[in-house]
mmCIF file of C-alpha atoms in Angstrom:
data_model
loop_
_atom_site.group_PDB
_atom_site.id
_atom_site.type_symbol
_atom_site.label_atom_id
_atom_site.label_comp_id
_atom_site.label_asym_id
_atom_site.label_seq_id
_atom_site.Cartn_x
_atom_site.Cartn_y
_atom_site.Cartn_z
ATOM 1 C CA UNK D 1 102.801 5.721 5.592
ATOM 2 C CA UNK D 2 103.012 6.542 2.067
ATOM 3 C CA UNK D 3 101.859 5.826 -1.149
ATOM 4 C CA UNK D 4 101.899 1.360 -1.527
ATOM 5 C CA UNK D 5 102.632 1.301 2.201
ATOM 6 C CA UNK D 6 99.229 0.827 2.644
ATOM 7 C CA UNK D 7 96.609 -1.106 1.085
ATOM 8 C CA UNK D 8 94.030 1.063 -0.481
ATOM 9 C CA UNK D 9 90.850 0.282 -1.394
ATOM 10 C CA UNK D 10 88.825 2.868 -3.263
ATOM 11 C CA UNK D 11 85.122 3.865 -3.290
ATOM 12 C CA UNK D 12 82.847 5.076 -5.954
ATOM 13 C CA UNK D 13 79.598 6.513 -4.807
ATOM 14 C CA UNK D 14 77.107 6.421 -7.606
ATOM 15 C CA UNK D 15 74.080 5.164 -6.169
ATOM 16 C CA UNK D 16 71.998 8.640 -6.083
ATOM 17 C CA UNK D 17 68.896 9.680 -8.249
ATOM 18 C CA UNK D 18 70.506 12.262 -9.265
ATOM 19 C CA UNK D 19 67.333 14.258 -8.798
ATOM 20 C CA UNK D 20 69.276 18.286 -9.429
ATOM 21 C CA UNK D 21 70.678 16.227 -12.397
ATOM 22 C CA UNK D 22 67.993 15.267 -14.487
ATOM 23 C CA UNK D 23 68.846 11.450 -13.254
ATOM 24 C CA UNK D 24 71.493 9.170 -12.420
ATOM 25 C CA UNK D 25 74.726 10.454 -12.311
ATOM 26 C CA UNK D 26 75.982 6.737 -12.096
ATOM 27 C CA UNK D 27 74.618 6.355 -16.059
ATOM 28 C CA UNK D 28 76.030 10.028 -17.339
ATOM 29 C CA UNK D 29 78.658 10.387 -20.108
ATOM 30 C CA UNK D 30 81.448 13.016 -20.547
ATOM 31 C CA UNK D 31 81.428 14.740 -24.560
ATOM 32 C CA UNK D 32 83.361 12.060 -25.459
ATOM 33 C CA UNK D 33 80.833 8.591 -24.027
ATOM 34 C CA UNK D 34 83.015 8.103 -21.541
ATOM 35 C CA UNK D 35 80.574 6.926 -18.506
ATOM 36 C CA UNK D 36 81.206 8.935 -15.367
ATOM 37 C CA UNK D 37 81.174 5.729 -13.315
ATOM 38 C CA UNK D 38 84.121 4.335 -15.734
ATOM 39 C CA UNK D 39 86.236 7.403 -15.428
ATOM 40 C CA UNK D 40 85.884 7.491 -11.247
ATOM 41 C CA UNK D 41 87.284 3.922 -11.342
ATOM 42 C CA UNK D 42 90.387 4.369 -13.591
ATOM 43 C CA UNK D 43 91.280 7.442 -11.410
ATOM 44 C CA UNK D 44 90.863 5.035 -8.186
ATOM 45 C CA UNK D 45 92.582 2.738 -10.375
ATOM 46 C CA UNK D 46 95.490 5.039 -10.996
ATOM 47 C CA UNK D 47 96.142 6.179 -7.675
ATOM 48 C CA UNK D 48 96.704 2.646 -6.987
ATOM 49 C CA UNK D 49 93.365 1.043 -4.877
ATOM 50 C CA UNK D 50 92.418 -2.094 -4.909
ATOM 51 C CA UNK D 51 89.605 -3.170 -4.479
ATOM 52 C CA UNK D 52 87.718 -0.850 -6.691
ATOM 53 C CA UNK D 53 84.038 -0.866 -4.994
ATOM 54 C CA UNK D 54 81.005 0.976 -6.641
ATOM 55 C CA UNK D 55 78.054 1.877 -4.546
ATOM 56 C CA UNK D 56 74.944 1.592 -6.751
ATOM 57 C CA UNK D 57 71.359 1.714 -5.852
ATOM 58 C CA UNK D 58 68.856 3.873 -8.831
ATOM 59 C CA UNK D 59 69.404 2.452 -11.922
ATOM 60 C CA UNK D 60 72.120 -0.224 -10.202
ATOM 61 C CA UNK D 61 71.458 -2.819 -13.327
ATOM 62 C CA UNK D 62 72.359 0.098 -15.905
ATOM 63 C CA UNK D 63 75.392 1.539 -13.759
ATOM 64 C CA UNK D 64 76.463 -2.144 -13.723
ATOM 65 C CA UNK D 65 76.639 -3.250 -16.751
ATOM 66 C CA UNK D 66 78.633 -0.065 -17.569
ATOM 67 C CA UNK D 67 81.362 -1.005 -14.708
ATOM 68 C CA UNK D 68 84.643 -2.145 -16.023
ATOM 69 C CA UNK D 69 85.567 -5.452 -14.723
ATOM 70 C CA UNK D 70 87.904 -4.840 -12.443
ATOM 71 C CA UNK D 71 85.011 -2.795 -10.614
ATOM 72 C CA UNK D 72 83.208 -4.610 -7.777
ATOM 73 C CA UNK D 73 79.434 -3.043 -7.395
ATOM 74 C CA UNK D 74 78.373 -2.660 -4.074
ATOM 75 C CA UNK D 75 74.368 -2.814 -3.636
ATOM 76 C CA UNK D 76 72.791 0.166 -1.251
ATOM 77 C CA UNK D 77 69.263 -1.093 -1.230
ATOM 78 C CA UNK D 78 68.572 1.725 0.960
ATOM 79 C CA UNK D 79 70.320 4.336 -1.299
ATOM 80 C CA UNK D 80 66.778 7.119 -1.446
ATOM 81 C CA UNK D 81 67.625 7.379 2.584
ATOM 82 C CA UNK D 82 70.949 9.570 1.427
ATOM 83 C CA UNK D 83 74.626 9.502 0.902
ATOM 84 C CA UNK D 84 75.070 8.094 3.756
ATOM 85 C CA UNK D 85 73.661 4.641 3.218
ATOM 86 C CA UNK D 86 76.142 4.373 0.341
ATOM 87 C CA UNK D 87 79.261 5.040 2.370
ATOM 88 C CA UNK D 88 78.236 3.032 5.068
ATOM 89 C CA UNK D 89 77.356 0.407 2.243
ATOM 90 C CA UNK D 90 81.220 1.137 1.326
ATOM 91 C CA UNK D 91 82.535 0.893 4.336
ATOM 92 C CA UNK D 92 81.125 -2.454 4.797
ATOM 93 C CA UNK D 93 82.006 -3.833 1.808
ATOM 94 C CA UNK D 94 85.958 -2.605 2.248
ATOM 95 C CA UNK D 95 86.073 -4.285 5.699
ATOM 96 C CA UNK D 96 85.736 -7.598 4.264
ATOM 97 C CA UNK D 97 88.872 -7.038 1.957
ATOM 98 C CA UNK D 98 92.128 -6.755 3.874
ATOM 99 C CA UNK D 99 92.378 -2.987 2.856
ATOM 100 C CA UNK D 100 93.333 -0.477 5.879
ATOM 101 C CA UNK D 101 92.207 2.803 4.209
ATOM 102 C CA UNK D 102 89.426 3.797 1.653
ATOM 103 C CA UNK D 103 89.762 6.200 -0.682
ATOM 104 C CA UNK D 104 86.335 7.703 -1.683
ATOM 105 C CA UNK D 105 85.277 9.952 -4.697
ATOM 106 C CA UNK D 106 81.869 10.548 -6.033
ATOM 107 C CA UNK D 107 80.754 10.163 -9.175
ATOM 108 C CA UNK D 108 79.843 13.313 -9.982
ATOM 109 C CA UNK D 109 83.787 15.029 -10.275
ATOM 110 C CA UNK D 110 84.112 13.506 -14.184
ATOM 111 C CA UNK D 111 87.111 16.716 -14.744
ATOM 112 C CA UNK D 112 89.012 15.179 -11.379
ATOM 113 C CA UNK D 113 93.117 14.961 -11.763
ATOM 114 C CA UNK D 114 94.791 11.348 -11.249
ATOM 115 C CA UNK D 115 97.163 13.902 -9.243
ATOM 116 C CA UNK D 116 94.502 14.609 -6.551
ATOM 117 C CA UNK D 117 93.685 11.174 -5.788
ATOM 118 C CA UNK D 118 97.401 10.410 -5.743
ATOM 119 C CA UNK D 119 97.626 13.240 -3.763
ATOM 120 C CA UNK D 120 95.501 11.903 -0.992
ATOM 121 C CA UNK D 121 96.035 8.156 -0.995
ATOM 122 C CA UNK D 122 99.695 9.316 -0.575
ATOM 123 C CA UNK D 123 98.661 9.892 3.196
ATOM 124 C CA UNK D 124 97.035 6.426 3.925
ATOM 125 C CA UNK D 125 97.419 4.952 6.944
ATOM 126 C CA UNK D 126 94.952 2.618 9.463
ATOM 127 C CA UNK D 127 94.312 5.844 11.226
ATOM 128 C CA UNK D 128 94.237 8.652 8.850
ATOM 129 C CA UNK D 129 91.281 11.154 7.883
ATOM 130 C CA UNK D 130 92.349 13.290 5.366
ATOM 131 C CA UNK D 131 90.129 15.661 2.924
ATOM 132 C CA UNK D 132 91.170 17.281 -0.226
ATOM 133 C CA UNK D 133 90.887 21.541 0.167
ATOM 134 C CA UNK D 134 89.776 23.703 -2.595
ATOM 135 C CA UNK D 135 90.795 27.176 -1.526
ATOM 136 C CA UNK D 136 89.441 26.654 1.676
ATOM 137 C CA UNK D 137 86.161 24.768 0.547
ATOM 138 C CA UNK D 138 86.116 20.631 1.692
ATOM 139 C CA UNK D 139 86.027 18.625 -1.399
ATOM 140 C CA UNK D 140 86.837 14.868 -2.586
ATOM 141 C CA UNK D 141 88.325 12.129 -2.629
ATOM 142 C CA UNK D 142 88.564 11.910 0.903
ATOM 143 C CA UNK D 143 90.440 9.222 2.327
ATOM 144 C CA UNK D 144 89.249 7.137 5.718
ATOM 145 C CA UNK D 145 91.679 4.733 7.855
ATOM 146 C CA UNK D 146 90.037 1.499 8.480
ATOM 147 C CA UNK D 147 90.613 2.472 12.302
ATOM 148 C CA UNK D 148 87.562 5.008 11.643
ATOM 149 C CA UNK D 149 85.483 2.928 9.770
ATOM 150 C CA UNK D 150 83.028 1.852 12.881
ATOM 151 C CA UNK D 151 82.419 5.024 14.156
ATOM 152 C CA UNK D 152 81.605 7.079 11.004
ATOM 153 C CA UNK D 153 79.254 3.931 9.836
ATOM 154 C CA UNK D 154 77.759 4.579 13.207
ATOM 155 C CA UNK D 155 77.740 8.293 13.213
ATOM 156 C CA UNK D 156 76.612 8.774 9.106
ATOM 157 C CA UNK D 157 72.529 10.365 8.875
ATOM 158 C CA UNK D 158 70.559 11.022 6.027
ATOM 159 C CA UNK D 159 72.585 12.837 2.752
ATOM 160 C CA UNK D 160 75.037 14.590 5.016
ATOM 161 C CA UNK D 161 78.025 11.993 4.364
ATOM 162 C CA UNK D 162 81.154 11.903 6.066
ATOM 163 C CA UNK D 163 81.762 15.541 6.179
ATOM 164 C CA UNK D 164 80.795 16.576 9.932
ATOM 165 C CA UNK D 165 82.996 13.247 10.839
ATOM 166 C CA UNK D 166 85.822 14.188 9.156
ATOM 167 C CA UNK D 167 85.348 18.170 11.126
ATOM 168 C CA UNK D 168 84.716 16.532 14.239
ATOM 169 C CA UNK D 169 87.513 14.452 14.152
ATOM 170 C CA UNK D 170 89.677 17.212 12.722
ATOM 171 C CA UNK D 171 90.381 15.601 9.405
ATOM 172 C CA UNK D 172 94.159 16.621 7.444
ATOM 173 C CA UNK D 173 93.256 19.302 4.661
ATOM 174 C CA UNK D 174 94.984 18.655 1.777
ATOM 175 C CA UNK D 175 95.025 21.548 -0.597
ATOM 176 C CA UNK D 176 94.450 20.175 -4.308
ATOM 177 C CA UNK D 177 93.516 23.793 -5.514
ATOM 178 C CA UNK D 178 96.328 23.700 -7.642
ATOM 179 C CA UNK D 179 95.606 20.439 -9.616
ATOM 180 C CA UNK D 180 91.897 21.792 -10.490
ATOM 181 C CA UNK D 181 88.491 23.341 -9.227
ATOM 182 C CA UNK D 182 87.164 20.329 -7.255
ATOM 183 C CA UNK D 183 83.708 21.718 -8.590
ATOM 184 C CA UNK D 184 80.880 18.565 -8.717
ATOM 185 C CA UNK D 185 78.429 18.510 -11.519
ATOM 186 C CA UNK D 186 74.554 18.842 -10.231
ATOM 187 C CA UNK D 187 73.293 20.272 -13.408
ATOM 188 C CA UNK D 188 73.163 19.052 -17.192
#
């Protein structure tokens, strides 16, 4: 199913310390002011997800208040214990909308094309795993068919994420090399 076939919901993961960082990736700015967190939901936004969910969890009041409103935050109490309490967090919170794929991106990917999330959500489906390629390195968004969302919450430990899911379950690679670097930002 393509592109609108399928109800999307999308999934920013902010909730980190952002310890490499200096601090919470959820509160940092491009040049311009632009919050991170604000620029990962009009991307979700324009590949055409709804609902927009936000996992926060250090500093969740500040990335809050800095969520547009047609973000919904998503608490992760538990968010020190790794990455993977805030997808599972996600996960949870998209299986109470009627949403049968989740399109996930991290914070932390600011310089990230509308044209790779589009690129991805175009191959949503109930069942699909798909993972955006940069030459040959995994990278994000990364897009999970509600008919996998019990197992990976089951099967997601420490700051590891969905990544040895998605090669386990022999995710779709979806080369996005062309549309930029797919590079995350872990330094100031």
């Amino acid at each position: 199913m393509g592109l609108g076939r399928t109800s999307t919901a999308g999934l920013v993961l902010a909730a980190g310390a952002g310890t490499r960082f200096g601090g919470p990736k959820g509160l940092a700015r491009s040049a311009d002011g632009t919050p991170w967190v604000v620029a990962a939901v009009r991307l979700l936004q324009a590949a055409g997800c709804a609902p927009i969910l936000v996992a926060v969890g250090a500093s969740a009041a500040e990335v809050t208040a800095l969520l547009p409103d047609e973000a919904r935050p998503v608490p992760v109490p538990d968010w020190a214990s790794g990455m993977s309490a805030a997808v599972r967090r996600g996960i949870a919170a998209a299986s109470a909308t009627p949403a049968q794929a989740l399109l996930i991106v991290t914070v932390d990917t600011p310089d990230m094309p509308d044209a790779a999330a589009l690129r991805i959500r175009a191959r949503a489906s109930a069942s699909a795993l798909v993972q955006a390629d940069y030459d040959g390195r995994p990278g994000h968004p990364v897009l999970i068919g509600r008919d996998h969302w019990a197992d990976l919450s089951g099967d997601l430990r420490g700051d590891r994420g969905a990544g040895p899911y998605l090669r386990a379950h022999g995710a779709e690679r979806v080369d996005c090399g062309d549309l930029w670097s797919g590079a995350d930002i872990d330094r100031r």
